[in-house]
Coordinates of C-alpha atoms in Angstrom, one line a residue:
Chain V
X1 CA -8.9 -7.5 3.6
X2 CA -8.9 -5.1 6.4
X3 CA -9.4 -1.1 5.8
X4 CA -8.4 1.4 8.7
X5 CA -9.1 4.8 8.3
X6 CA -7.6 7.7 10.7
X7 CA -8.6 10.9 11.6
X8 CA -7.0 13.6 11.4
X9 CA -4.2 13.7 9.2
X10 CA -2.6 16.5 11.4
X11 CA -3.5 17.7 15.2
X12 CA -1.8 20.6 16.6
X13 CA -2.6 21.3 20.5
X14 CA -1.4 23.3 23.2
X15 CA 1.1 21.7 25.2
X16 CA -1.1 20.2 28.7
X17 CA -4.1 20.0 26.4
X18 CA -5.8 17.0 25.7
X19 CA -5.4 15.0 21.9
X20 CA -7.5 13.0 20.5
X21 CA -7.3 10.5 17.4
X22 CA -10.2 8.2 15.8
X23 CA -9.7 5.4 13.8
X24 CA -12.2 3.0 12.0
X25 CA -11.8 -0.3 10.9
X26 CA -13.9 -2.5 7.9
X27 CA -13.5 -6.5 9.5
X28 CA -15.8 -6.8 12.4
X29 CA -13.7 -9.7 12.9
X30 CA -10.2 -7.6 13.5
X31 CA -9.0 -8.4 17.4
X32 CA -6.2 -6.5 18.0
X33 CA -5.8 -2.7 17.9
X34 CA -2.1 -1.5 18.5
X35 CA -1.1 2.2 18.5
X36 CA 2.2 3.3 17.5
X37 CA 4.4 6.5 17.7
X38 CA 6.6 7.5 15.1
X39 CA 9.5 10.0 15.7
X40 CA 11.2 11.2 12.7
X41 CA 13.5 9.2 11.0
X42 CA 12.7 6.6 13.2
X43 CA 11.2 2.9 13.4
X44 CA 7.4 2.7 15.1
X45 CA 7.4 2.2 18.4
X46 CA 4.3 0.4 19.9
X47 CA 2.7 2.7 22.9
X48 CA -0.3 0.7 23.3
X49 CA -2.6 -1.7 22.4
X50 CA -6.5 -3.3 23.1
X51 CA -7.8 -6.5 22.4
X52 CA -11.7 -6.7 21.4
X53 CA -12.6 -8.0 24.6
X54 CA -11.4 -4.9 26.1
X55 CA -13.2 -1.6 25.8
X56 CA -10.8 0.6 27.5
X57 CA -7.2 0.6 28.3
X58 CA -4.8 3.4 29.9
X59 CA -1.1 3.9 30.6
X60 CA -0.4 7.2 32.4
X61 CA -1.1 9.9 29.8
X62 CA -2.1 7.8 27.1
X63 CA -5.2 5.4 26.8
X64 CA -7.6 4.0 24.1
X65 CA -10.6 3.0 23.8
X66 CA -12.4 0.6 21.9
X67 CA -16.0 0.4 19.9
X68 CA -17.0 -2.6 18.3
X69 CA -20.5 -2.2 17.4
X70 CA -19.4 0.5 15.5
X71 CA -15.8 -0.2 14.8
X72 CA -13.9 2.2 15.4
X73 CA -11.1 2.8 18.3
X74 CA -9.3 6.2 19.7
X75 CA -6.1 7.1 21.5
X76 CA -6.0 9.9 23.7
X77 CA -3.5 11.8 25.2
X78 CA -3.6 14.1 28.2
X79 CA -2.0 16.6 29.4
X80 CA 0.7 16.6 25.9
X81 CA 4.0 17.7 25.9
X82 CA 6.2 18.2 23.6
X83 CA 7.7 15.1 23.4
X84 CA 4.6 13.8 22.2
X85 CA 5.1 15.6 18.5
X86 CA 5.7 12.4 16.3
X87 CA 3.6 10.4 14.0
X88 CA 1.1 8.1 15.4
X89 CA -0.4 5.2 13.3
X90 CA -3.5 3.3 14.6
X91 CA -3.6 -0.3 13.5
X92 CA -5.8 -3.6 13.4
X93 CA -5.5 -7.0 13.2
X94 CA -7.7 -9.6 12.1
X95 CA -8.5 -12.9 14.1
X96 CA -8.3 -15.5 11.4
X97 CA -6.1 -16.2 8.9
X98 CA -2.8 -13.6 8.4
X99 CA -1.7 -11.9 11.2
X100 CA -0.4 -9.2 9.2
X101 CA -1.2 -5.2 10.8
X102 CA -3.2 -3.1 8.9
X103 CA -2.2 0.3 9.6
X104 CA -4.0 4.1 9.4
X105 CA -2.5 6.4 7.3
X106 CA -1.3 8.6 10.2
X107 CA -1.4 11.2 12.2
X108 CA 1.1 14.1 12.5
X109 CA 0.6 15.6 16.6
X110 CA 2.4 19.0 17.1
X111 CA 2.6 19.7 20.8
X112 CA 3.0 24.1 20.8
X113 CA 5.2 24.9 24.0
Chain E
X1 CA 17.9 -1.2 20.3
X2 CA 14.8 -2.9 19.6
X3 CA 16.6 -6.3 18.7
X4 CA 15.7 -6.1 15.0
X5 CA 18.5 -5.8 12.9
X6 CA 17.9 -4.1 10.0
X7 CA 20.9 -3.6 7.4
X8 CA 22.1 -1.4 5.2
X9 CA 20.5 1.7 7.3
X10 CA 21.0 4.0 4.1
X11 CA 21.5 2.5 0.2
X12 CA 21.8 4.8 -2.8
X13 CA 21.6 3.4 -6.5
X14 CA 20.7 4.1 -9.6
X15 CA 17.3 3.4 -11.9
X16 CA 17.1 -0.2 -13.0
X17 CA 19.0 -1.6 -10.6
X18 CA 18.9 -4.7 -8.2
X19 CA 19.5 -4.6 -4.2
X20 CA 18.9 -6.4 -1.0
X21 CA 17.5 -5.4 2.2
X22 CA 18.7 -7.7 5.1
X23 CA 16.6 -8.6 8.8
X24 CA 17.4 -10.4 11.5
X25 CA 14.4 -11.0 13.6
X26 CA 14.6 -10.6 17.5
X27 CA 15.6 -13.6 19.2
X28 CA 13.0 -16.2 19.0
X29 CA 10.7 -14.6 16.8
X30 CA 9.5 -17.0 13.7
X31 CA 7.7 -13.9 12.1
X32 CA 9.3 -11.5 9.6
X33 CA 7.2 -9.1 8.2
X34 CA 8.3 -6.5 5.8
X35 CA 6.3 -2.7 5.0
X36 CA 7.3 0.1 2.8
X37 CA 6.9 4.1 4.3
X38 CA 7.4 6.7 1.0
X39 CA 7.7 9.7 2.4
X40 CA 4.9 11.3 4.7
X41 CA 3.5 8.4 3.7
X42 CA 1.5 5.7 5.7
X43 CA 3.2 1.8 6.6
X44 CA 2.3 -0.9 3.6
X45 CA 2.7 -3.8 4.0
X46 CA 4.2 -5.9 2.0
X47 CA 4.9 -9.8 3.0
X48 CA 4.8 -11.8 5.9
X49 CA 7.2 -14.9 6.4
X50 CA 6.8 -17.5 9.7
X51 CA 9.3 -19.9 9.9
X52 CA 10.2 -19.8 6.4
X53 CA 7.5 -20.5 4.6
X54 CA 5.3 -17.4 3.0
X55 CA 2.3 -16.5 5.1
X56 CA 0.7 -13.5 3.6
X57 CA 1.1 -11.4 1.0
X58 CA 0.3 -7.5 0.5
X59 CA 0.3 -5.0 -2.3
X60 CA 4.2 -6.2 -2.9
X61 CA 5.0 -5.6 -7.1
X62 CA 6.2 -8.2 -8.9
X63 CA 9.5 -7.1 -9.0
X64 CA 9.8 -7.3 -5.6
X65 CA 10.8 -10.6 -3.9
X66 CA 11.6 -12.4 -0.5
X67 CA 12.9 -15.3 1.6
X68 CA 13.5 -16.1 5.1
X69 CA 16.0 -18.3 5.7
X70 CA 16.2 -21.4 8.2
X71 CA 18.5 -19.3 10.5
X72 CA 15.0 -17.1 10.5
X73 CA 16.7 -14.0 8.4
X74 CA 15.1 -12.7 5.8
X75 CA 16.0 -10.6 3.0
X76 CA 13.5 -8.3 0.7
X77 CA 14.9 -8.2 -3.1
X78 CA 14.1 -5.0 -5.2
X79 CA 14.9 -5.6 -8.7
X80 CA 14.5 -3.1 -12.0
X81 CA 14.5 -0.6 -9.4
X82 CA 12.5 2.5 -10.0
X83 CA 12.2 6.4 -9.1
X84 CA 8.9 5.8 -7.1
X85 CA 10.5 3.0 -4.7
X86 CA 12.9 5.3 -3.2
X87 CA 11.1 4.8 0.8
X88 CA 12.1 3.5 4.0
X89 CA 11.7 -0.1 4.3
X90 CA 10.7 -1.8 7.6
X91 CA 11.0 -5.1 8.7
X92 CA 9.3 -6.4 12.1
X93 CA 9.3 -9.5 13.8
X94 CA 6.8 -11.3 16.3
X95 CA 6.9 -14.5 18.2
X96 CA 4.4 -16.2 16.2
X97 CA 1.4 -16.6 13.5
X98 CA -0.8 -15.5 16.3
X99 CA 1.2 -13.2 18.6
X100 CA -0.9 -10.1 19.1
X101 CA 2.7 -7.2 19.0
X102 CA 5.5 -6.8 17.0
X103 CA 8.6 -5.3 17.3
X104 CA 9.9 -2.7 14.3
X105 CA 13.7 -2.5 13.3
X106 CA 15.3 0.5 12.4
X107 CA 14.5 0.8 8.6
X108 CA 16.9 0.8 5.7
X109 CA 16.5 3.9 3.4
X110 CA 16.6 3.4 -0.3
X111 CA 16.9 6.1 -2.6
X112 CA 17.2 5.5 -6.0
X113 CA 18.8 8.3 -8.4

């Protein structure tokens, strides 16, 4: 099956700095890279996603990009604020067979005011 | 609202115990899928339905079961329940086999005493 790896485990950044977080993935034939946010408490909320044929992808603050030579994909964030402090979980998604997500083990962002 | 209706949202019961977790997928969805989060923990997955047939299965234990139903609900079974399964559980839902996103409920949280 599919193995993602994410780094770091916990990110604490200035608020208006930038954040940064890496993921790798095992199945060079994964397709699908989502991102999600986690709040506390709460369900995971999709916040973006790339498909392979894509190598970069941005919405306002947030964007990802996407290596598949070496397989690995990052979200960053710009200019953070606090409401960004949550849980994000990287995830992938293979092309054949189950369409199950295989998700990172997540990272904990702290935005300082 | 997300449109995935997970219920209970809290369940507390003793050590050897049986329960039910309920999801109702978002309107036209065929896909159920169902992932365990122990605490500070990361999203496993555990098993996929698509229009009521099993289509993948993760690290789910033996005493754990499921269905989804013709109406497209599903329901996750946790028998001979044990310390180490209190979590939140997490049911999401996509259009189908191949559909890229999915959609998280709420989560029901088990704790068992």
């Amino acid at each position: 099956g599919e193995n993602v790896e994410q780094h770091p485990s916990t990110l604490s950044v200035q608020e208006g700095d930038s954040a940064v977080i890496k993921c790798t993935y095992s199945d060079s034939a994964s397709n699908y890279f989502p991102w999600y946010k986690q709040e506390l408490g709460k369900r995971p909320q999709l916040i973006i996603d790339i498909r392979s044929n894509v190598g970069e992808k941005k919405d306002q603050r947030i964007a990802v990009t996407l290596n598949k030579t070496a397989k690995h994909f990052s979200l960053h964030i710009t200019e953070t604020q606090p409401e960004d402090s949550a849980v994000y979980f990287c995830a992938a998604r293979r092309a054949l067979g189950a369409n199950n997500l295989f998700f990172g083990t997540g990272t904990r962002l702290t935005v300082i005011p | 609202d997300s449109g995935v209706t997970q219920t209970p949202k809290h369940l507390i019961t003793a050590t050897g115990q049986r329960v039910t977790l309920r999801c109702s997928p978002r309107s036209g969805d065929l896909s159920v899928y169902w992932y365990q989060q122990s605490l500070d923990q990361g999203l496993q997955f555990l098993i996929q339905y698509y229009n009521g047939e099993e289509r993948a299965k993760g690290n789910i234990l033996e005493r754990f079961s499921a269905q989804q139903f013709p109406d497209l609900h599903s329901e996750l079974n946790l028998s001979s329940l044990e310390l180490g399964d209190s979590a939140l559980y997490f049911c999401a839902s996509s259009v189908g086999e191949q559909n890229y996103g999915y959609t998280f409920g709420s989560g029901t949280r088990l704790t068992v005493v």
